Short mmCIF file of C-alpha atoms in Angstrom, two decimals:
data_model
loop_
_atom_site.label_atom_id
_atom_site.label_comp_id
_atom_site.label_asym_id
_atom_site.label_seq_id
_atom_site.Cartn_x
_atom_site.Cartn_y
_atom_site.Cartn_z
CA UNK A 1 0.00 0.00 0.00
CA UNK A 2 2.81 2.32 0.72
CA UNK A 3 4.36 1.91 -2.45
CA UNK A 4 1.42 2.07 -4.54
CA UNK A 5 1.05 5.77 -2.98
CA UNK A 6 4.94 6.40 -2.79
CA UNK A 7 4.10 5.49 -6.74
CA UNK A 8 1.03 7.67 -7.49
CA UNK A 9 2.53 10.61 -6.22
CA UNK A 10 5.69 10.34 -8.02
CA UNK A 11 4.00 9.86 -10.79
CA UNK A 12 1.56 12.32 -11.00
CA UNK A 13 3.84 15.16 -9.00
CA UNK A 14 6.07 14.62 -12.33
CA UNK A 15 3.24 15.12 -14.69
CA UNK A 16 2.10 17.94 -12.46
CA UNK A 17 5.74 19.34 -12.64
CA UNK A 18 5.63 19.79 -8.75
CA UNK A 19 8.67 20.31 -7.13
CA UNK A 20 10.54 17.41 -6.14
CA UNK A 21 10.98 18.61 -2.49
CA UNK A 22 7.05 19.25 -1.64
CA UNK A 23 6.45 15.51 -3.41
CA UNK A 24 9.13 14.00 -1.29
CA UNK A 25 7.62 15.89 1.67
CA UNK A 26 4.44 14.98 0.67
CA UNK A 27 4.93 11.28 0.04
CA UNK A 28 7.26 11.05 3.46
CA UNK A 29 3.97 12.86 5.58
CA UNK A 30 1.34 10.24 3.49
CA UNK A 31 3.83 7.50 4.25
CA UNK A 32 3.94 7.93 8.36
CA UNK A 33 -0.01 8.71 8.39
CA UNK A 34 -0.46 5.25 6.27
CA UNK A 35 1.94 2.98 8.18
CA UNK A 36 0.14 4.25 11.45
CA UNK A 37 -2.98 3.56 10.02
CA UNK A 38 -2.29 0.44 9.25
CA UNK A 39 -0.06 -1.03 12.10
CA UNK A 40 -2.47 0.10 14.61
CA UNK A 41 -5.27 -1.34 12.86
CA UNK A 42 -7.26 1.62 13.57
CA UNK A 43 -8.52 2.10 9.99
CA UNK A 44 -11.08 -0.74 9.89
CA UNK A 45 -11.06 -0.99 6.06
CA UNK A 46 -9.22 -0.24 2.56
CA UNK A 47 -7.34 3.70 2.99
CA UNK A 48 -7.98 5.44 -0.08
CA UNK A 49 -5.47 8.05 -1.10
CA UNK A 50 -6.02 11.18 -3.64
CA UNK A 51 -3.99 14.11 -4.33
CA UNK A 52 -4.54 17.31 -6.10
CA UNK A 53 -2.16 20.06 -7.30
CA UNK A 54 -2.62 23.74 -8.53
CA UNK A 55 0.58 25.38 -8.95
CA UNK A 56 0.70 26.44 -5.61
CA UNK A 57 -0.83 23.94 -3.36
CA UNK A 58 -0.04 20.09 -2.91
CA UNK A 59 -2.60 18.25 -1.45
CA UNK A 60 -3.50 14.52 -0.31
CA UNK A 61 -6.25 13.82 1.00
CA UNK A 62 -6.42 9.76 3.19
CA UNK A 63 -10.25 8.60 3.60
CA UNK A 64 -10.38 5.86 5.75
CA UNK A 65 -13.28 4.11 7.89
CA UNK A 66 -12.12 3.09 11.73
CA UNK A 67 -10.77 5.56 14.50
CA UNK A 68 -9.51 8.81 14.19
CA UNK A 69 -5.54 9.14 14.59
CA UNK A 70 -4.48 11.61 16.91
CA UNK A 71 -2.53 14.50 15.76
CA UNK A 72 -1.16 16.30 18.94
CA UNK A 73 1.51 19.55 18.93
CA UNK A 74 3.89 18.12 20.99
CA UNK A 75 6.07 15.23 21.04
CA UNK A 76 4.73 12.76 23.45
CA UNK A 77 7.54 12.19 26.26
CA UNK A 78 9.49 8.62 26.65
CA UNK A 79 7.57 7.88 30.39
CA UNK A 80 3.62 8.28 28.18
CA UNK A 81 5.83 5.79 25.52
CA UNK A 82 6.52 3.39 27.65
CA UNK A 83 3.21 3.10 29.67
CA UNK A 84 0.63 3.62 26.80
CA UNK A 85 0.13 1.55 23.68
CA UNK A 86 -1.64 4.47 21.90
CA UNK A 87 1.51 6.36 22.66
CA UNK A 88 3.29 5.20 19.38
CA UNK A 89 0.26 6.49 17.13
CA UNK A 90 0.56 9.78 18.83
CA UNK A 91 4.20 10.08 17.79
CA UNK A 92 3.23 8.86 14.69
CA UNK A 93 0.53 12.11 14.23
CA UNK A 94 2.66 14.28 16.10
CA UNK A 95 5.56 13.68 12.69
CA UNK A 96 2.64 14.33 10.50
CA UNK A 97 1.45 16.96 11.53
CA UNK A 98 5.02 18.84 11.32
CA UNK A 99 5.64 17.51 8.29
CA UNK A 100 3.09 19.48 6.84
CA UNK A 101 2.18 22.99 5.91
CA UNK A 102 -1.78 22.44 7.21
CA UNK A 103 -3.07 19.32 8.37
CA UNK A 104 -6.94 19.39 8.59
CA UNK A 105 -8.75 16.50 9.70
CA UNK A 106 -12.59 15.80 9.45
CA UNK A 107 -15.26 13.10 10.12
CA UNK A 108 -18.37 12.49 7.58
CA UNK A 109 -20.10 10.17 8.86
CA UNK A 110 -18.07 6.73 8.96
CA UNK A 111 -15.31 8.28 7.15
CA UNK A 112 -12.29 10.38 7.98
CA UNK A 113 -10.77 12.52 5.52
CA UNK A 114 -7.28 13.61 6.39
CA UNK A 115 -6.03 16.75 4.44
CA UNK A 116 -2.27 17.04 3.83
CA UNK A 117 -1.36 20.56 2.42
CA UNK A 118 1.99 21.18 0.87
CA UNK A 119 2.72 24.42 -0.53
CA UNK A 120 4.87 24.71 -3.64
#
């Protein structure tokens, strides 16, 4: 799954002719949110992933049905690592979220729809 969207965006940030920097950022951000998704087994079913560029403005966008990932502003410390299993998935949102520009995250109904935003 990783590669597949490691592949789509390289792909299409070429055709795009995004910079090479936001579509590494942007596939490194997709990557972490993915892997966490999937490791934790909080996304209870298939994780799409779509993208769309405009000169200006990279963004991915992961739908997924299951729990919402947390994406807190601080690093979690090494004593909430060590004595809380979610702990992990909060480092894991804590690296998204600085990876990106905006993060914006929403709920519609069974879904989440997590908004990456890269700016070029």
């Amino acid at each position: 799954a990783y590669e597949i969207g490691r592949q789509f965006l390289e792909r299409n940030g070429g055709l795009w002719g995004a910079r090479r920097d936001v579509v590494n950022r942007a596939i490194d951000a997709s990557s972490e949110a993915l892997e966490a998704l999937r490791a934790s087994g909080i996304a209870a079913h298939a994780i799409q992933l779509g993208a769309r560029y405009d000169e200006v403005n990279l963004d991915v966008v992961l739908s997924y049905q299951g729990q919402a990932l947390e994406f807190p502003t601080e690093r979690p410390n090494i004593e909430d690592l060590l004595a809380d299993e979610r702990s992990q998935l909060r480092v894991a949102g804590y690296i998204v979220r600085r990876s990106v520009d905006r993060l914006n995250h929403r709920t519609e109904g069974p879904w989440h729809r997590l908004g990456l935003h890269f700016e070029h």
